[in-house]
RNA sequence: UCCCCGAUAGCUCAAUGGUAGAGCGAGCGGCUGUUAACCGCUAGGUUCUAGGUUCGAGUCCUAGUCGGGGAGCCA
């Protein structure tokens, strides 16, 4: 007899004796046939459980008949066909000679208080039990999809000759510019060192904090993006990506934001914005196709129970080419939509302003009904490192940069990227214009001094991709242990 | 951070300012190759916390905590 997974057992040849190890999901009993217990067993290897049929003539039947949800057992028995189709495992007295038995490995104390019951639970409730929620159908499926999705991302890049770069988590420069950062320090919060005036022995209590004695000898933070670091490797290895945790200390209380999340950021050399958009499209389609192939059982569950029509939505994204649209034309479409009464928006449309999510969703869901790549945004609303376009690009009334956002139905913005400014004079002008500390960017600027090349990249929030692919509505339900304002349990 | 809503049994929710209930889950029993099983019985409560109004508060008022939805920030 051999130990096999529930996944393997579903396909095992009838007649073989096997051992399964896992947890009870439900137990039902019958008095027929001298006593029978039907145990739905799961071990996480696939979505479905397998049914163990324990007959009343086994030695410890009285104990087996008391098993409750999530008791751990080892069951050895014969693979047989269920009268209604599919495999099940029969454990009976007749098989004792072949070792048929049910070993009780771990019981559940106080089963009436065990919080994960074989019944629907709200996600809000399960969020408070992040250590137990993975035992449910939904969170087991999320965990498997999350694994497969990260493997698929690595495979996509590996197959195309990209190198995986481990960019740092702790960052010494405050030049990344994306929102509030978490501080990293070994200083004593109760007794912070202060900068002393020259020659003085003591500092004023309200003097600036002295970071010289801190661990790194300077102010440090958790990274908000690996992009600037990964650009350095791009300018030597040509095609690279980074995939790691990212931290934002924003006080964002929404279903789409986390304080700690995972981000994937490819960067390609000798490439422009069109190349970048092509990469993004290929990437998203590859991920969809791979999840449909590799996680068919879990995806079917999401389609049936989490978002009706999920599979149709994903297949539509797969089938249609992404629609490329200049920002400037997007503004025209939105203004026409208002003028003709086709759409009403809370926020006004104006060239030079960032689009609100209601605008993005109108374009991708109502107007085009397909994924849209919006390109060439006004310079004034975008980051310093984005490449400035030639004046008059797309007939824009003002200066634009080579930025792109990929918008998809149901989710909105899923990818943000750009071609990077490779010209040192233009980059410096932009840094100064935005009042950024140019000294801090010395190494980033070096890339433009020593063999600079056009290059481009994008960022994809891993959890946003999870939501897009599973139909899960809250970002806190697609990461094992969510970290958000006032939430760092487990 | 702002706006709105909410917190009652293990879970999901009821309960005109006047004796806290149901369904599911759990325990026991019945029936049944059962599979969201079904039927009967039983147990299960600091009504989020702290104040206040009232003869009397789950219910009304104030503050706080936590949760949800939306917005902003963004990925």
XYZ file of C-alpha atoms (C1' of nucleotides) in Angstrom:
565
model
C 0.000 0.000 0.000
C 1.248 3.499 -0.710
C 0.451 6.963 0.567
C -1.088 9.019 -2.209
C -2.714 12.427 -2.369
C -6.427 13.073 -2.723
C -5.643 14.412 -6.172
C -3.987 11.127 -7.154
C -6.700 9.053 -5.499
C -9.339 10.568 -7.769
C -7.531 8.970 -10.727
C -6.243 5.770 -9.058
C -7.095 2.372 -10.546
C -9.975 0.654 -8.700
C -8.861 -2.350 -6.709
C -5.566 -0.922 -5.458
C -5.026 -0.469 -1.752
C -3.910 3.031 -0.831
C -3.288 5.221 2.190
C -4.635 8.773 2.348
C -3.695 11.382 4.933
C -5.756 14.452 5.420
C -8.535 16.194 7.247
C -12.250 15.457 7.561
C -14.472 17.982 5.900
C -17.801 16.301 6.671
C -19.000 12.978 8.051
C -22.377 11.355 7.437
C -23.492 8.062 8.936
C -25.843 5.294 7.913
C -27.158 2.355 9.930
C -27.505 0.296 6.746
C -25.266 -2.641 6.026
C -24.118 -3.009 9.662
C -23.102 0.640 9.945
C -21.406 3.015 7.521
C -19.671 6.346 7.799
C -19.046 8.557 4.791
C -16.096 10.848 5.311
C -15.261 13.638 2.870
C -11.478 13.922 3.116
C -9.338 16.783 1.853
C -5.612 17.326 1.883
C -5.347 20.544 -0.118
C -3.860 18.944 -3.217
C -6.916 19.704 -5.307
C -10.305 21.351 -4.977
C -12.353 18.187 -4.498
C -12.519 15.942 -1.480
C -12.503 12.168 -1.777
C -15.046 10.039 0.015
C -13.810 7.495 2.519
C -16.398 4.818 3.293
C -15.780 3.289 6.724
C -17.760 0.122 7.451
C -19.132 -0.679 10.873
C -17.006 -3.815 11.200
C -13.660 -2.014 11.543
C -12.037 -2.140 14.957
C -12.370 1.500 15.972
C -15.667 2.252 14.243
C -17.147 3.838 17.371
C -14.339 6.440 17.329
C -14.568 6.947 13.564
C -18.289 7.644 13.921
C -17.427 10.581 16.165
C -15.053 12.360 13.786
C -15.907 16.003 13.242
C -14.848 18.668 10.802
C -11.073 18.975 10.446
C -10.058 15.963 12.513
C -6.831 14.612 11.015
C -6.817 10.981 9.930
C -4.878 8.398 7.955
C -7.111 6.038 6.007
C -5.959 2.851 4.333
C -8.391 1.041 2.095
C -9.313 -0.112 -1.360
C -10.055 2.255 -4.234
C -13.549 1.483 -5.532
C -16.061 3.104 -7.856
C -18.752 5.149 -6.215
C -22.234 4.032 -7.332
C -22.825 7.616 -8.506
C -19.473 7.894 -10.303
C -15.933 8.745 -9.323
C -13.550 7.048 -6.955
C -13.944 6.467 -3.238
C -11.902 4.520 -0.720
C -13.512 1.619 1.099
C -12.252 0.760 4.581
C -13.822 -2.448 5.924
C -13.129 -5.419 8.184
C -12.610 -7.678 5.179
C -9.648 -5.556 4.157
C -7.967 -5.695 7.540
C -5.575 -8.312 6.226
C -4.370 -5.749 3.646
C -3.997 -3.173 6.390
C -7.360 -1.453 5.956
C -7.895 0.886 8.891
C -8.537 4.458 9.921
C -5.948 5.987 12.208
C -7.076 9.004 14.112
C -4.139 11.401 14.094
C -5.552 14.590 15.600
C -8.971 15.324 17.055
C -10.759 18.669 17.152
C -11.320 19.843 20.701
C -14.746 21.184 21.526
C -16.242 20.709 18.034
C -19.211 22.954 18.716
C -16.777 25.835 19.207
C -14.549 25.033 16.215
C -15.189 28.109 14.125
C -14.814 26.683 10.614
C -18.023 24.772 10.091
C -19.275 22.928 7.027
C -21.485 25.844 6.077
C -21.065 29.160 4.310
C -19.101 31.742 6.274
C -18.741 35.417 5.482
C -15.318 36.523 4.263
C -15.314 39.210 6.966
C -15.598 36.551 9.655
C -12.937 34.350 8.079
C -10.580 37.324 7.774
C -10.388 37.327 11.574
C -9.329 33.678 11.400
C -6.593 33.923 8.797
C -4.797 30.952 10.367
C -7.817 28.688 9.820
C -9.549 30.085 6.752
C -7.296 28.243 4.302
C -9.155 25.109 5.409
C -12.238 26.292 3.509
C -13.012 25.675 -0.141
C -12.589 29.280 -1.143
C -9.308 30.005 0.599
C -7.825 26.666 -0.387
C -8.602 27.561 -3.992
C -7.154 31.047 -3.522
C -3.958 29.559 -2.098
C -3.510 27.146 -4.975
C -4.245 29.794 -7.599
C -1.855 32.179 -5.885
C 0.895 29.588 -6.054
C 0.210 28.708 -9.672
C 0.021 32.359 -10.627
C 3.409 33.134 -9.176
C 4.936 30.115 -10.859
C 3.313 31.143 -14.150
C 4.813 34.621 -13.882
C 8.289 33.227 -13.367
C 7.792 30.767 -16.208
C 6.580 33.485 -18.577
C 9.699 35.552 -18.037
C 12.079 32.632 -17.908
C 10.803 31.294 -21.231
C 11.475 34.690 -22.798
C 15.021 35.058 -21.520
C 14.344 37.443 -18.630
C 16.505 37.325 -15.503
C 14.913 37.434 -12.078
C 16.558 40.163 -9.988
C 16.221 40.340 -6.215
C 15.908 44.037 -5.572
C 16.380 45.200 -1.981
C 13.607 45.400 0.594
C 15.363 48.029 2.685
C 16.042 51.189 0.783
C 18.484 53.927 1.712
C 17.143 56.628 -0.508
C 13.970 58.552 -0.183
C 13.850 59.075 -3.912
C 11.269 56.579 -5.021
C 8.565 59.096 -4.478
C 5.556 56.809 -4.200
C 3.709 57.761 -1.059
C 4.501 57.265 2.597
C 7.169 54.773 3.563
C 7.686 52.567 6.585
C 10.740 53.542 8.570
C 13.448 50.968 9.268
C 15.520 51.722 12.346
C 17.243 50.242 15.372
C 17.202 53.540 17.259
C 15.557 53.648 20.690
C 12.184 55.269 20.113
C 12.028 56.359 23.742
C 15.361 58.134 23.504
C 16.058 59.312 19.983
C 19.505 60.802 19.329
C 19.353 64.437 18.225
C 21.750 66.417 16.107
C 24.064 68.458 18.370
C 25.185 71.922 17.381
C 28.888 71.997 16.509
C 31.014 71.910 19.661
C 28.027 71.356 21.921
C 27.766 68.321 24.216
C 24.025 68.117 24.298
C 21.295 68.604 21.736
C 18.078 70.495 22.058
C 15.147 68.117 22.658
C 13.436 69.332 19.496
C 16.574 69.174 17.318
C 16.410 67.013 14.189
C 16.953 63.279 14.733
C 20.547 62.171 14.257
C 20.629 59.055 12.067
C 24.411 58.645 12.245
C 24.158 56.132 15.125
C 21.343 54.215 13.401
C 22.057 50.765 11.974
C 22.728 51.912 8.427
C 24.090 55.295 9.480
C 21.317 57.013 7.576
C 17.561 57.189 7.327
C 16.188 53.974 5.798
C 12.783 52.660 4.739
C 11.017 49.644 3.326
C 10.857 49.699 -0.451
C 7.835 51.081 -2.265
C 9.023 49.804 -5.650
C 11.885 47.785 -7.073
C 11.821 49.679 -10.340
C 14.751 52.060 -9.966
C 16.989 49.235 -8.795
C 15.866 46.837 -11.476
C 16.595 49.441 -14.155
C 20.269 49.142 -13.267
C 20.233 45.438 -14.051
C 18.192 46.048 -17.176
C 20.979 48.258 -18.491
C 23.355 45.271 -18.443
C 21.212 42.123 -18.708
C 18.696 43.512 -21.242
C 15.596 41.736 -19.998
C 14.948 41.527 -16.264
C 12.138 41.502 -13.735
C 11.700 41.790 -10.013
C 8.963 40.144 -7.976
C 8.815 40.791 -4.279
C 7.079 42.406 -1.362
C 6.366 46.100 -1.451
C 5.319 48.381 1.386
C 3.179 51.500 1.481
C 2.389 53.252 4.740
C -0.679 54.964 3.298
C -3.745 55.115 5.471
C -5.804 53.439 2.763
C -8.913 51.641 3.952
C -10.250 50.053 0.816
C -10.851 46.645 -0.691
C -8.005 47.230 -3.157
C -5.094 48.376 -0.957
C -2.660 46.687 1.384
C 0.247 48.011 3.393
C 2.271 44.977 2.336
C 1.709 43.562 -1.109
C 3.629 41.839 -3.883
C 4.567 43.503 -7.102
C 6.043 42.223 -10.313
C 8.063 44.658 -12.387
C 9.691 43.703 -15.703
C 12.107 46.052 -17.433
C 13.322 45.714 -21.030
C 16.252 47.447 -22.734
C 16.303 48.758 -26.321
C 12.537 49.037 -26.034
C 9.897 51.714 -26.402
C 6.359 52.131 -25.110
C 4.873 49.952 -27.860
C 7.208 47.112 -26.916
C 6.195 47.589 -23.301
C 2.480 47.438 -24.117
C 3.014 44.315 -26.191
C 4.828 42.658 -23.315
C 2.037 43.579 -20.902
C -0.610 42.136 -23.211
C 1.290 38.898 -23.806
C 1.870 38.619 -20.068
C -1.764 39.003 -19.041
C -2.950 36.582 -21.697
C -0.347 34.028 -20.681
C -1.475 34.245 -17.061
C -5.134 33.754 -17.951
C -4.380 30.816 -20.235
C -2.150 29.180 -17.654
C -4.706 29.492 -14.839
C -7.448 28.065 -17.065
C -5.200 25.106 -17.929
C -3.443 24.428 -14.648
C -6.124 25.297 -12.090
C -9.253 24.268 -13.945
C -10.934 22.832 -10.834
C -10.374 25.942 -8.728
C -11.270 28.306 -11.572
C -14.537 26.411 -12.084
C -15.336 26.984 -8.419
C -14.638 30.729 -8.703
C -16.856 30.859 -11.787
C -19.732 29.077 -10.031
C -19.565 30.509 -6.540
C -17.524 33.718 -6.478
C -18.186 35.526 -9.761
C -20.768 34.162 -12.134
C -19.406 34.546 -15.644
C -15.771 34.769 -14.590
C -14.600 32.262 -17.177
C -16.447 34.055 -19.976
C -14.931 37.371 -18.901
C -11.422 35.920 -18.885
C -11.868 34.200 -22.234
C -13.021 37.480 -23.758
C -9.851 39.160 -22.559
C -7.903 36.281 -24.051
C -9.606 36.461 -27.440
C -9.545 40.176 -28.196
C -6.443 42.227 -28.966
C -5.993 45.031 -26.448
C -7.255 48.353 -27.757
C -4.520 51.029 -27.822
C -5.788 54.528 -27.191
C -3.950 57.821 -26.635
C -4.943 59.572 -23.401
C -5.839 62.609 -25.483
C -8.343 60.564 -27.506
C -9.652 58.997 -24.325
C -10.524 62.455 -23.032
C -12.385 63.181 -26.275
C -14.391 59.971 -26.002
C -15.334 60.708 -22.414
C -16.365 64.277 -23.220
C -18.481 63.070 -26.151
C -20.073 60.474 -23.898
C -21.151 63.216 -21.510
C -22.327 65.529 -24.311
C -24.459 62.817 -25.892
C -25.868 61.769 -22.538
C -24.366 58.295 -22.758
C -22.538 58.692 -19.484
C -22.621 60.697 -16.292
C -19.584 61.110 -14.092
C -19.104 62.466 -10.632
C -15.757 64.018 -11.535
C -15.196 66.426 -14.443
C -13.150 65.471 -17.498
C -10.356 67.789 -18.437
C -7.161 67.287 -20.407
C -4.284 67.351 -17.945
C -6.155 65.728 -15.086
C -5.796 62.137 -14.053
C -8.688 59.861 -14.953
C -10.862 58.661 -12.105
C -11.681 54.990 -11.852
C -15.227 55.717 -13.078
C -13.720 57.128 -16.291
C -11.370 54.198 -16.766
C -14.179 51.747 -16.252
C -16.426 53.537 -18.737
C -13.770 53.197 -21.437
C -13.029 49.527 -20.877
C -16.486 48.297 -19.834
C -18.981 50.477 -21.716
C -17.290 52.054 -24.693
C -14.808 49.447 -25.948
C -15.948 46.412 -23.949
C -12.405 45.033 -24.035
C -9.044 45.710 -22.416
C -7.701 49.163 -23.231
C -4.127 50.407 -23.138
C -4.231 54.132 -22.479
C -1.007 55.807 -23.595
C 0.858 59.099 -23.535
C -0.448 60.884 -20.471
C 0.064 64.536 -19.615
C 3.533 65.039 -18.196
C 2.238 66.968 -15.196
C 0.403 64.009 -13.633
C 3.126 61.399 -14.073
C 6.382 60.395 -12.404
C 9.765 62.031 -13.056
C 11.345 59.006 -14.730
C 8.861 58.758 -17.597
C 10.146 59.685 -21.047
C 8.959 62.989 -22.442
C 7.265 62.711 -25.834
C 7.915 64.987 -28.804
C 5.614 68.036 -28.696
C 2.294 67.459 -30.417
C 2.268 63.679 -30.005
C -1.327 62.489 -30.584
C -2.291 66.128 -31.117
C -2.117 66.700 -27.383
C -2.544 70.328 -26.261
C 0.333 70.026 -23.772
C 3.466 68.031 -23.046
C 3.011 64.287 -22.626
C 5.124 61.375 -21.422
C 5.382 57.807 -22.701
C 3.254 56.266 -19.964
C 0.670 53.521 -20.338
C -2.057 52.043 -18.170
C -3.716 48.745 -18.986
C -7.418 48.873 -18.123
C -9.504 45.727 -17.950
C -13.249 45.254 -17.432
C -14.394 44.633 -13.864
C -11.085 45.622 -12.267
C -9.962 48.859 -13.928
C -6.270 49.664 -13.933
C -4.263 46.483 -13.609
C -0.887 47.567 -15.012
C 0.944 50.875 -15.013
C 4.118 51.326 -17.004
C 6.223 53.663 -19.078
C 9.189 54.134 -21.302
C 11.911 55.613 -19.113
C 13.644 58.909 -19.750
C 17.049 57.849 -21.069
C 18.330 61.365 -21.853
C 20.279 62.796 -18.937
C 19.519 66.449 -19.661
C 15.801 65.796 -19.840
C 15.883 63.616 -16.716
C 17.792 66.237 -14.712
C 15.423 68.952 -15.827
C 12.492 66.872 -14.651
C 14.050 66.024 -11.280
C 14.757 69.692 -10.644
C 11.352 70.784 -11.906
C 9.689 68.479 -9.376
C 11.912 69.690 -6.562
C 13.457 66.261 -5.961
C 16.907 65.970 -4.311
C 19.067 65.372 -7.385
C 22.086 64.231 -5.328
C 20.152 61.184 -4.173
C 19.716 60.066 -7.765
C 23.447 59.861 -8.568
C 23.435 56.165 -9.345
C 20.186 56.330 -11.300
C 21.622 59.198 -13.356
C 24.815 57.200 -13.982
C 22.754 54.795 -16.104
C 22.115 57.746 -18.468
C 25.790 58.773 -18.523
C 27.326 55.390 -19.266
C 25.875 53.775 -22.357
C 22.300 54.877 -21.982
C 19.585 53.046 -23.945
C 15.882 53.451 -24.430
C 14.170 51.131 -21.999
C 10.730 50.528 -20.617
C 8.873 48.528 -18.008
C 5.694 48.175 -16.034
C 4.390 47.207 -12.620
C 1.644 44.716 -11.859
C 0.220 44.381 -8.380
C 0.175 40.672 -7.711
C -2.937 40.813 -5.543
C -4.732 42.925 -8.166
C -3.939 40.192 -10.666
C -5.347 37.645 -8.218
C -8.590 39.606 -7.961
C -8.781 39.902 -11.742
C -8.290 36.153 -12.195
C -10.470 34.828 -9.365
C -13.254 37.388 -9.099
C -12.522 37.823 -5.403
C -13.744 41.269 -4.373
C -11.422 42.133 -1.488
C -7.656 42.259 -1.751
C -7.420 41.063 1.857
C -8.861 37.739 0.761
C -6.250 36.941 -1.875
C -3.164 37.203 0.360
C -2.588 34.766 3.257
C -2.057 37.304 6.050
C -3.173 40.776 5.052
C -1.431 43.820 6.488
C -3.462 47.007 6.440
C -4.000 49.989 8.733
C -4.785 48.649 12.229
C -4.442 45.096 10.931
C -1.315 43.074 11.634
C -2.666 40.022 13.458
C -1.065 36.623 12.844
C -7.968 60.556 6.288
C -13.324 61.844 4.724
C -18.695 60.211 3.948
C -22.391 56.356 4.851
C -23.794 51.706 7.261
C -23.145 48.034 10.953
C -21.723 45.132 15.811
C -27.333 40.269 19.550
C -25.862 32.217 20.505
C -20.004 28.946 17.328
C -21.941 31.307 12.277
C -25.981 34.188 9.460
C -29.671 37.148 11.198
C -34.750 38.541 13.933
C -36.740 41.082 18.254
C -43.135 48.885 18.874
C -38.488 51.501 25.138
C -41.573 46.256 28.702
C -40.012 37.868 29.755
C -33.765 37.915 24.053
C -35.762 34.254 19.234
C -35.095 31.459 14.395
C -32.147 28.919 10.720
C -27.526 26.657 10.217
C -23.599 24.433 13.191
C -22.792 21.278 17.809
C -24.581 17.078 21.292
C -28.164 12.924 21.700
C -31.799 9.813 19.202
C -34.400 8.102 14.563
C -34.089 7.030 9.233
C -31.036 6.425 5.073
C -24.914 4.016 -0.005
C -24.923 9.092 2.237
C -22.758 13.330 -0.392
C -25.418 21.497 1.055
C -28.760 14.623 3.346
C -33.526 14.334 6.063
C -36.782 14.120 10.878
C -37.172 14.801 16.392
C -35.136 16.439 21.091
C -31.316 19.136 23.988
C -27.647 22.530 25.256
C -25.858 27.200 24.000
C -26.357 34.837 25.646
C -21.603 40.139 29.899
C -26.876 41.965 23.151
C -18.745 45.358 21.143
C -16.686 48.840 25.338
C -17.422 53.084 28.707
C -20.717 56.646 30.202
C -25.758 58.931 30.025
C -31.461 59.427 29.582
C -35.563 56.401 31.706
C -39.643 53.209 36.623
C -37.428 50.087 32.826
C -32.410 50.118 27.314
C -30.579 44.901 22.583
C -33.631 49.244 21.200
C -32.753 56.292 22.648
C -28.183 59.878 23.418
C -22.562 60.781 23.734
C -17.629 58.980 23.160
C -14.505 55.070 21.790
C -13.054 50.299 19.446
C -13.601 47.064 15.517
C -15.868 45.618 10.784
C -18.218 46.637 5.848
C -19.292 49.846 1.454
C -17.826 54.285 -1.158
C -14.054 58.316 -1.937
C -8.982 59.973 -1.874
C -3.890 57.914 -2.352
C -2.328 54.100 -5.534
C -0.588 48.676 -7.311
